[in-house]
Amino acid sequence: MNQINFGPILRKVEETRIILDRHIDDVEVQIGDVSSDLSDTRSDVAELKSLFETFLMRNERQRLIQLAETKKASLKDELDRSFGHYSVVRRTSVGMLQAFDVGNVRNNTVHQISEELMIQTPRYWLAPALVGLAAWSKDDKELAEKSVEAAFGRDPKKTSLFFALVLRRQHRLGEAARWLRHYFQSLDAYHLTREFAILQEAIAQAAFGPDGKQLVMENLETWREMLSMEPEIEEKQVSQWVGEVDTHRGRINDEDFPKLSQISPTWSELKEMLEKASAHEFILEKYVQVRDTNTPLTGSSADRLDDLLDILVTEYDAEELPLRREVLFQDSIIEHDGDEVRAREQADLNTQALDETLDALSLQTQTAFRPHLLGVSTSSQKIAVSASRVYFERGISRYTKEYRAKAPHEAALDFDRSHSNYASQYGFTHWSTTTSVPQEQVETGLREHWDSVMHRYIESMRFTIKQVILHIFVAVLAVLLGIALFNAWQLLGLLVLIGGAVIPTYLIHQKKKNADAAVEQAEKTREKAKDVSIQLYREASAEWVDAKLDYDDADAREEDVLDMVKGWPL
Amino acid sequence: MSVRRHVIVDAQQSVDAPLTGNRVQGTAARYAVNNRKYVRSQDLVQVVQQLDVSNDPQWTQAVMQWVRDYYDAQGGGTIIGLFSTCYLGSPYLDHKMDLLGNIIEHYPSHETPPRPFSSARTLARSAAYEFIEIYDDGTVTPVRADGQPVL
């Protein structure tokens, strides 16, 4: 019987195995590359998503800004169309008062212009008031009386104040005081209109002399006493001061605390506290500036009076207010970079300042917040802050108390599957702690948790006989079949025998090799994975300490604000 | 950290949100709340500061009676108790003077005081307040070292 030489066959099989090994190695390398590329791609996609969202938001805000600018322009056009002639009256009245001073314009000219304006502005109180002035300058008593009555009929409050100011300017103090008394009689302490703020300006500027000032102070004091008996009105002042402080809070970006904001589920609460506490600094800045603004009372009486008259005759009329408010809202959108929600809040607060009626205390409060909206100067604002300082103090105290009551004394820290690449690779299960737990305890706990995660992963990857039971079964079957065939067809039997033994053995070998490699890899990266998580914990903890220090610093500024309010010049 | 000035969104929300859920109703209750504006006396502030000085039950009872009489005389409504920082040292963080239960109890940081005293704990942590008053209407009022209440 011929001897079968298995040498070449075995060599061939060995060569094939070596080639296969090489190919598999190549494939493994490629898979590794693909896996790494995939991970990079994933983070690129996440970054792209975030960039895209930011872009969308900016784009939308940009669109809103453009829209606001267009609307503002059209509103201004409408204001010009509907109320442009009011501006003419305002300009003329200023010019007329100056002409009276200088005496270089003939009475007839003044008279003629004022009569024209009277016809052009049928509802505006200032036009008949000007006719009255012109008639007075011409000594036409009958026309003067008729015109004054017409102006008084259109707007008694403004007319009284206007003539009080004009007469005071002409050194007719007795008559001025009479008009002032008319003015007060027309007022309701619960429903004061904006021009009362102008009267306050008069007090600030000492424009009415001792008698007028006495009259004003008496009325103010009576109103204040009357209104402070009503807790609701007092409460409203405190609430408005709380709102005023709140509008000055800063904004914290998550990027300032990247790790804490990443892993702390309670970050938003802490962020809110930081933002709330930051208001002290900004409110202090605003009101110190108000307090320290130089508002000299040494200018000539005529100049100060001019300012007052100027405000009275140039301020917006009630009819114009809805349009003016809409312009303010559009301004607010532009100012807030298209953030419509914040713009609405700001505009609503501003609208309160422009509200038609306010009680005497609220008027002080609004003057303290936004004097420019009431058409008064910083000197009025100073007086208003002084008059409201009880409510300012209570407002700042309450504002601070409200956020302090919610101030977190620790931050929760959550480590989930996404907190690091290793965590997602090895199936990290959720683990949490807080900043109150001692560092050593946290780090030990985190390491132990990682050990259990890795143990579970390694056990799942480790090679076991169970994984190849099918391969063994196939190999045994093939060997038995090969032996059975060998008697009839030697070559075929031999091939089945070899194939049946070699291929499953090879596959089993590969499976074990892969499993061992995965286990080895996991063992190698175990410490690295722990270090990444520990480092994240340490950085988040350090950010927590920083945040607490920032909070304590900002919170402590309450005392400075209170000192400023208590020491406000009377 | 950089804090940027910006006008916030929910000003009104915080204005409307009271610290405690209970809104005081009725004229008598409103009158009582209005009566809480007075400046607390320095005697009261000192008494609260010295709660840890002695644990003699007789002394404690006398102090609590004094505090109870003080608040009764002001007509600011029924006070349940006071909550403040404890100076006994670790592990104690704060303590309550329960004027209804007639007891002073000290709490370590890991132990939560019973309601309604628990609501005063965060405020008591602030160095700005000397102690916290807790009323039966749920109002929590911090008092500063100069006796000024924060209403």
JSON list of C-alpha atoms in Angstrom, two decimals, chain A residues 181-310:
[
{"chain": "A", "resi": 181, "resn": "ARG", "atom": "CA", "xyz": [-53.43, 124.88, 44.68]},
{"chain": "A", "resi": 182, "resn": "HIS", "atom": "CA", "xyz": [-55.70, 124.23, 41.70]},
{"chain": "A", "resi": 183, "resn": "TYR", "atom": "CA", "xyz": [-53.26, 121.62, 40.60]},
{"chain": "A", "resi": 184, "resn": "PHE", "atom": "CA", "xyz": [-53.34, 119.81, 43.93]},
{"chain": "A", "resi": 185, "resn": "GLN", "atom": "CA", "xyz": [-57.12, 119.98, 44.06]},
{"chain": "A", "resi": 186, "resn": "SER", "atom": "CA", "xyz": [-57.26, 118.18, 40.76]},
{"chain": "A", "resi": 187, "resn": "LEU", "atom": "CA", "xyz": [-55.09, 115.33, 42.01]},
{"chain": "A", "resi": 188, "resn": "ASP", "atom": "CA", "xyz": [-56.07, 112.06, 43.61]},
{"chain": "A", "resi": 189, "resn": "ALA", "atom": "CA", "xyz": [-53.34, 110.51, 45.78]},
{"chain": "A", "resi": 190, "resn": "TYR", "atom": "CA", "xyz": [-54.43, 107.07, 44.62]},
{"chain": "A", "resi": 191, "resn": "HIS", "atom": "CA", "xyz": [-54.35, 107.94, 40.96]},
{"chain": "A", "resi": 192, "resn": "LEU", "atom": "CA", "xyz": [-51.60, 110.40, 40.27]},
{"chain": "A", "resi": 193, "resn": "THR", "atom": "CA", "xyz": [-50.60, 111.02, 36.70]},
{"chain": "A", "resi": 194, "resn": "ARG", "atom": "CA", "xyz": [-47.14, 111.32, 35.32]},
{"chain": "A", "resi": 195, "resn": "GLU", "atom": "CA", "xyz": [-46.90, 115.06, 35.52]},
{"chain": "A", "resi": 196, "resn": "PHE", "atom": "CA", "xyz": [-46.83, 114.81, 39.29]},
{"chain": "A", "resi": 197, "resn": "ALA", "atom": "CA", "xyz": [-43.33, 113.52, 38.82]},
{"chain": "A", "resi": 198, "resn": "ILE", "atom": "CA", "xyz": [-42.62, 116.88, 37.22]},
{"chain": "A", "resi": 199, "resn": "LEU", "atom": "CA", "xyz": [-43.88, 118.60, 40.31]},
{"chain": "A", "resi": 200, "resn": "GLN", "atom": "CA", "xyz": [-41.46, 116.56, 42.31]},
{"chain": "A", "resi": 201, "resn": "GLU", "atom": "CA", "xyz": [-38.83, 117.87, 39.96]},
{"chain": "A", "resi": 202, "resn": "ALA", "atom": "CA", "xyz": [-39.97, 121.35, 41.00]},
{"chain": "A", "resi": 203, "resn": "ILE", "atom": "CA", "xyz": [-39.39, 120.46, 44.64]},
{"chain": "A", "resi": 204, "resn": "ALA", "atom": "CA", "xyz": [-36.01, 119.05, 43.75]},
{"chain": "A", "resi": 205, "resn": "GLN", "atom": "CA", "xyz": [-35.16, 122.29, 42.00]},
{"chain": "A", "resi": 206, "resn": "ALA", "atom": "CA", "xyz": [-36.73, 124.49, 44.71]},
{"chain": "A", "resi": 207, "resn": "ALA", "atom": "CA", "xyz": [-38.53, 126.30, 41.93]},
{"chain": "A", "resi": 208, "resn": "PHE", "atom": "CA", "xyz": [-41.65, 127.41, 43.77]},
{"chain": "A", "resi": 209, "resn": "GLY", "atom": "CA", "xyz": [-40.06, 129.34, 46.56]},
{"chain": "A", "resi": 210, "resn": "PRO", "atom": "CA", "xyz": [-40.78, 128.72, 50.25]},
{"chain": "A", "resi": 211, "resn": "ASP", "atom": "CA", "xyz": [-44.57, 129.08, 49.99]},
{"chain": "A", "resi": 212, "resn": "GLY", "atom": "CA", "xyz": [-44.93, 126.77, 47.02]},
{"chain": "A", "resi": 213, "resn": "LYS", "atom": "CA", "xyz": [-42.54, 124.26, 48.52]},
{"chain": "A", "resi": 214, "resn": "GLN", "atom": "CA", "xyz": [-44.44, 124.30, 51.78]},
{"chain": "A", "resi": 215, "resn": "LEU", "atom": "CA", "xyz": [-47.67, 123.60, 49.92]},
{"chain": "A", "resi": 216, "resn": "VAL", "atom": "CA", "xyz": [-46.13, 120.71, 48.01]},
{"chain": "A", "resi": 217, "resn": "MET", "atom": "CA", "xyz": [-44.46, 119.19, 51.07]},
{"chain": "A", "resi": 218, "resn": "GLU", "atom": "CA", "xyz": [-47.68, 119.37, 53.06]},
{"chain": "A", "resi": 219, "resn": "ASN", "atom": "CA", "xyz": [-49.57, 117.55, 50.36]},
{"chain": "A", "resi": 220, "resn": "LEU", "atom": "CA", "xyz": [-46.87, 114.95, 49.93]},
{"chain": "A", "resi": 221, "resn": "GLU", "atom": "CA", "xyz": [-46.70, 114.25, 53.64]},
{"chain": "A", "resi": 222, "resn": "THR", "atom": "CA", "xyz": [-50.48, 113.97, 53.94]},
{"chain": "A", "resi": 223, "resn": "TRP", "atom": "CA", "xyz": [-50.58, 111.50, 51.07]},
{"chain": "A", "resi": 224, "resn": "ARG", "atom": "CA", "xyz": [-47.69, 109.48, 52.40]},
{"chain": "A", "resi": 225, "resn": "GLU", "atom": "CA", "xyz": [-49.31, 109.13, 55.82]},
{"chain": "A", "resi": 226, "resn": "MET", "atom": "CA", "xyz": [-52.62, 108.24, 54.25]},
{"chain": "A", "resi": 227, "resn": "LEU", "atom": "CA", "xyz": [-51.17, 105.61, 51.94]},
{"chain": "A", "resi": 228, "resn": "SER", "atom": "CA", "xyz": [-48.83, 104.01, 54.47]},
{"chain": "A", "resi": 229, "resn": "MET", "atom": "CA", "xyz": [-51.92, 103.04, 56.48]},
{"chain": "A", "resi": 230, "resn": "GLU", "atom": "CA", "xyz": [-52.74, 100.58, 53.72]},
{"chain": "A", "resi": 231, "resn": "PRO", "atom": "CA", "xyz": [-50.62, 97.44, 53.90]},
{"chain": "A", "resi": 232, "resn": "GLU", "atom": "CA", "xyz": [-51.49, 96.50, 50.30]},
{"chain": "A", "resi": 233, "resn": "ILE", "atom": "CA", "xyz": [-49.98, 99.69, 48.91]},
{"chain": "A", "resi": 234, "resn": "GLU", "atom": "CA", "xyz": [-46.89, 99.32, 51.10]},
{"chain": "A", "resi": 235, "resn": "GLU", "atom": "CA", "xyz": [-46.63, 95.68, 50.10]},
{"chain": "A", "resi": 236, "resn": "LYS", "atom": "CA", "xyz": [-46.80, 96.68, 46.44]},
{"chain": "A", "resi": 237, "resn": "GLN", "atom": "CA", "xyz": [-43.81, 98.98, 46.90]},
{"chain": "A", "resi": 238, "resn": "VAL", "atom": "CA", "xyz": [-41.76, 96.23, 48.52]},
{"chain": "A", "resi": 239, "resn": "SER", "atom": "CA", "xyz": [-42.71, 93.81, 45.73]},
{"chain": "A", "resi": 240, "resn": "GLN", "atom": "CA", "xyz": [-41.71, 96.33, 43.10]},
{"chain": "A", "resi": 241, "resn": "TRP", "atom": "CA", "xyz": [-38.36, 96.84, 44.76]},
{"chain": "A", "resi": 242, "resn": "VAL", "atom": "CA", "xyz": [-37.88, 93.08, 44.81]},
{"chain": "A", "resi": 243, "resn": "GLY", "atom": "CA", "xyz": [-38.63, 93.11, 41.07]},
{"chain": "A", "resi": 244, "resn": "GLU", "atom": "CA", "xyz": [-36.23, 96.00, 40.51]},
{"chain": "A", "resi": 245, "resn": "VAL", "atom": "CA", "xyz": [-33.40, 94.13, 42.26]},
{"chain": "A", "resi": 246, "resn": "ASP", "atom": "CA", "xyz": [-34.24, 90.97, 40.35]},
{"chain": "A", "resi": 247, "resn": "THR", "atom": "CA", "xyz": [-33.92, 92.71, 36.99]},
{"chain": "A", "resi": 248, "resn": "HIS", "atom": "CA", "xyz": [-30.30, 93.45, 37.87]},
{"chain": "A", "resi": 249, "resn": "ARG", "atom": "CA", "xyz": [-29.20, 89.88, 38.33]},
{"chain": "A", "resi": 250, "resn": "GLY", "atom": "CA", "xyz": [-26.36, 88.67, 36.17]},
{"chain": "A", "resi": 251, "resn": "ARG", "atom": "CA", "xyz": [-26.11, 85.70, 33.86]},
{"chain": "A", "resi": 252, "resn": "ILE", "atom": "CA", "xyz": [-23.80, 82.75, 34.46]},
{"chain": "A", "resi": 253, "resn": "ASN", "atom": "CA", "xyz": [-22.63, 80.65, 31.54]},
{"chain": "A", "resi": 254, "resn": "ASP", "atom": "CA", "xyz": [-22.29, 76.90, 31.91]},
{"chain": "A", "resi": 255, "resn": "GLU", "atom": "CA", "xyz": [-18.86, 77.21, 30.31]},
{"chain": "A", "resi": 256, "resn": "ASP", "atom": "CA", "xyz": [-17.66, 78.99, 33.45]},
{"chain": "A", "resi": 257, "resn": "PHE", "atom": "CA", "xyz": [-18.24, 75.77, 35.38]},
{"chain": "A", "resi": 258, "resn": "PRO", "atom": "CA", "xyz": [-17.82, 73.12, 32.66]},
{"chain": "A", "resi": 259, "resn": "LYS", "atom": "CA", "xyz": [-17.40, 70.01, 34.81]},
{"chain": "A", "resi": 260, "resn": "LEU", "atom": "CA", "xyz": [-19.93, 70.91, 37.48]},
{"chain": "A", "resi": 261, "resn": "SER", "atom": "CA", "xyz": [-22.54, 71.77, 34.87]},
{"chain": "A", "resi": 262, "resn": "GLN", "atom": "CA", "xyz": [-21.75, 68.50, 33.11]},
{"chain": "A", "resi": 263, "resn": "ILE", "atom": "CA", "xyz": [-22.24, 66.09, 36.01]},
{"chain": "A", "resi": 264, "resn": "SER", "atom": "CA", "xyz": [-24.31, 67.91, 38.62]},
{"chain": "A", "resi": 265, "resn": "PRO", "atom": "CA", "xyz": [-28.07, 67.41, 38.28]},
{"chain": "A", "resi": 266, "resn": "THR", "atom": "CA", "xyz": [-28.52, 70.26, 40.80]},
{"chain": "A", "resi": 267, "resn": "TRP", "atom": "CA", "xyz": [-26.38, 72.69, 38.78]},
{"chain": "A", "resi": 268, "resn": "SER", "atom": "CA", "xyz": [-29.36, 74.74, 37.62]},
{"chain": "A", "resi": 269, "resn": "GLU", "atom": "CA", "xyz": [-30.34, 75.50, 41.24]},
{"chain": "A", "resi": 270, "resn": "LEU", "atom": "CA", "xyz": [-26.82, 76.57, 42.10]},
{"chain": "A", "resi": 271, "resn": "LYS", "atom": "CA", "xyz": [-26.60, 78.63, 38.93]},
{"chain": "A", "resi": 272, "resn": "GLU", "atom": "CA", "xyz": [-29.82, 80.42, 39.83]},
{"chain": "A", "resi": 273, "resn": "MET", "atom": "CA", "xyz": [-28.45, 81.23, 43.29]},
{"chain": "A", "resi": 274, "resn": "LEU", "atom": "CA", "xyz": [-25.26, 82.62, 41.77]},
{"chain": "A", "resi": 275, "resn": "GLU", "atom": "CA", "xyz": [-27.21, 84.75, 39.35]},
{"chain": "A", "resi": 276, "resn": "LYS", "atom": "CA", "xyz": [-29.58, 86.00, 42.04]},
{"chain": "A", "resi": 277, "resn": "ALA", "atom": "CA", "xyz": [-26.76, 86.89, 44.42]},
{"chain": "A", "resi": 278, "resn": "SER", "atom": "CA", "xyz": [-24.94, 88.77, 41.65]},
{"chain": "A", "resi": 279, "resn": "ALA", "atom": "CA", "xyz": [-27.77, 91.35, 41.59]},
{"chain": "A", "resi": 280, "resn": "HIS", "atom": "CA", "xyz": [-26.36, 93.09, 44.69]},
{"chain": "A", "resi": 281, "resn": "GLU", "atom": "CA", "xyz": [-23.25, 94.16, 42.84]},
{"chain": "A", "resi": 282, "resn": "PHE", "atom": "CA", "xyz": [-25.21, 95.57, 39.91]},
{"chain": "A", "resi": 283, "resn": "ILE", "atom": "CA", "xyz": [-27.90, 97.29, 41.97]},
{"chain": "A", "resi": 284, "resn": "LEU", "atom": "CA", "xyz": [-25.16, 98.86, 44.08]},
{"chain": "A", "resi": 285, "resn": "GLU", "atom": "CA", "xyz": [-23.42, 100.09, 40.96]},
{"chain": "A", "resi": 286, "resn": "LYS", "atom": "CA", "xyz": [-26.63, 101.64, 39.60]},
{"chain": "A", "resi": 287, "resn": "TYR", "atom": "CA", "xyz": [-27.71, 103.44, 42.75]},
{"chain": "A", "resi": 288, "resn": "VAL", "atom": "CA", "xyz": [-24.26, 104.56, 43.88]},
{"chain": "A", "resi": 289, "resn": "GLN", "atom": "CA", "xyz": [-24.00, 106.24, 40.51]},
{"chain": "A", "resi": 290, "resn": "VAL", "atom": "CA", "xyz": [-27.39, 107.90, 41.07]},
{"chain": "A", "resi": 291, "resn": "ARG", "atom": "CA", "xyz": [-26.37, 108.99, 44.56]},
{"chain": "A", "resi": 292, "resn": "ASP", "atom": "CA", "xyz": [-23.02, 110.36, 43.42]},
{"chain": "A", "resi": 293, "resn": "THR", "atom": "CA", "xyz": [-24.30, 112.16, 40.32]},
{"chain": "A", "resi": 294, "resn": "ASN", "atom": "CA", "xyz": [-23.77, 115.82, 40.86]},
{"chain": "A", "resi": 295, "resn": "THR", "atom": "CA", "xyz": [-27.08, 117.66, 40.64]},
{"chain": "A", "resi": 296, "resn": "PRO", "atom": "CA", "xyz": [-26.25, 121.23, 41.54]},
{"chain": "A", "resi": 297, "resn": "LEU", "atom": "CA", "xyz": [-29.09, 123.47, 42.70]},
{"chain": "A", "resi": 298, "resn": "THR", "atom": "CA", "xyz": [-27.14, 126.61, 42.04]},
{"chain": "A", "resi": 299, "resn": "GLY", "atom": "CA", "xyz": [-28.28, 127.39, 38.49]},
{"chain": "A", "resi": 300, "resn": "SER", "atom": "CA", "xyz": [-30.37, 130.46, 37.88]},
{"chain": "A", "resi": 301, "resn": "SER", "atom": "CA", "xyz": [-34.04, 130.16, 38.75]},
{"chain": "A", "resi": 302, "resn": "ALA", "atom": "CA", "xyz": [-35.04, 130.95, 35.17]},
{"chain": "A", "resi": 303, "resn": "ASP", "atom": "CA", "xyz": [-32.90, 128.12, 33.81]},
{"chain": "A", "resi": 304, "resn": "ARG", "atom": "CA", "xyz": [-34.36, 125.58, 36.21]},
{"chain": "A", "resi": 305, "resn": "LEU", "atom": "CA", "xyz": [-37.83, 126.78, 35.42]},
{"chain": "A", "resi": 306, "resn": "ASP", "atom": "CA", "xyz": [-37.06, 126.48, 31.73]},
{"chain": "A", "resi": 307, "resn": "ASP", "atom": "CA", "xyz": [-36.14, 122.85, 32.32]},
{"chain": "A", "resi": 308, "resn": "LEU", "atom": "CA", "xyz": [-39.42, 122.24, 34.09]},
{"chain": "A", "resi": 309, "resn": "LEU", "atom": "CA", "xyz": [-41.46, 123.97, 31.47]},
{"chain": "A", "resi": 310, "resn": "ASP", "atom": "CA", "xyz": [-39.48, 122.21, 28.84]}
]
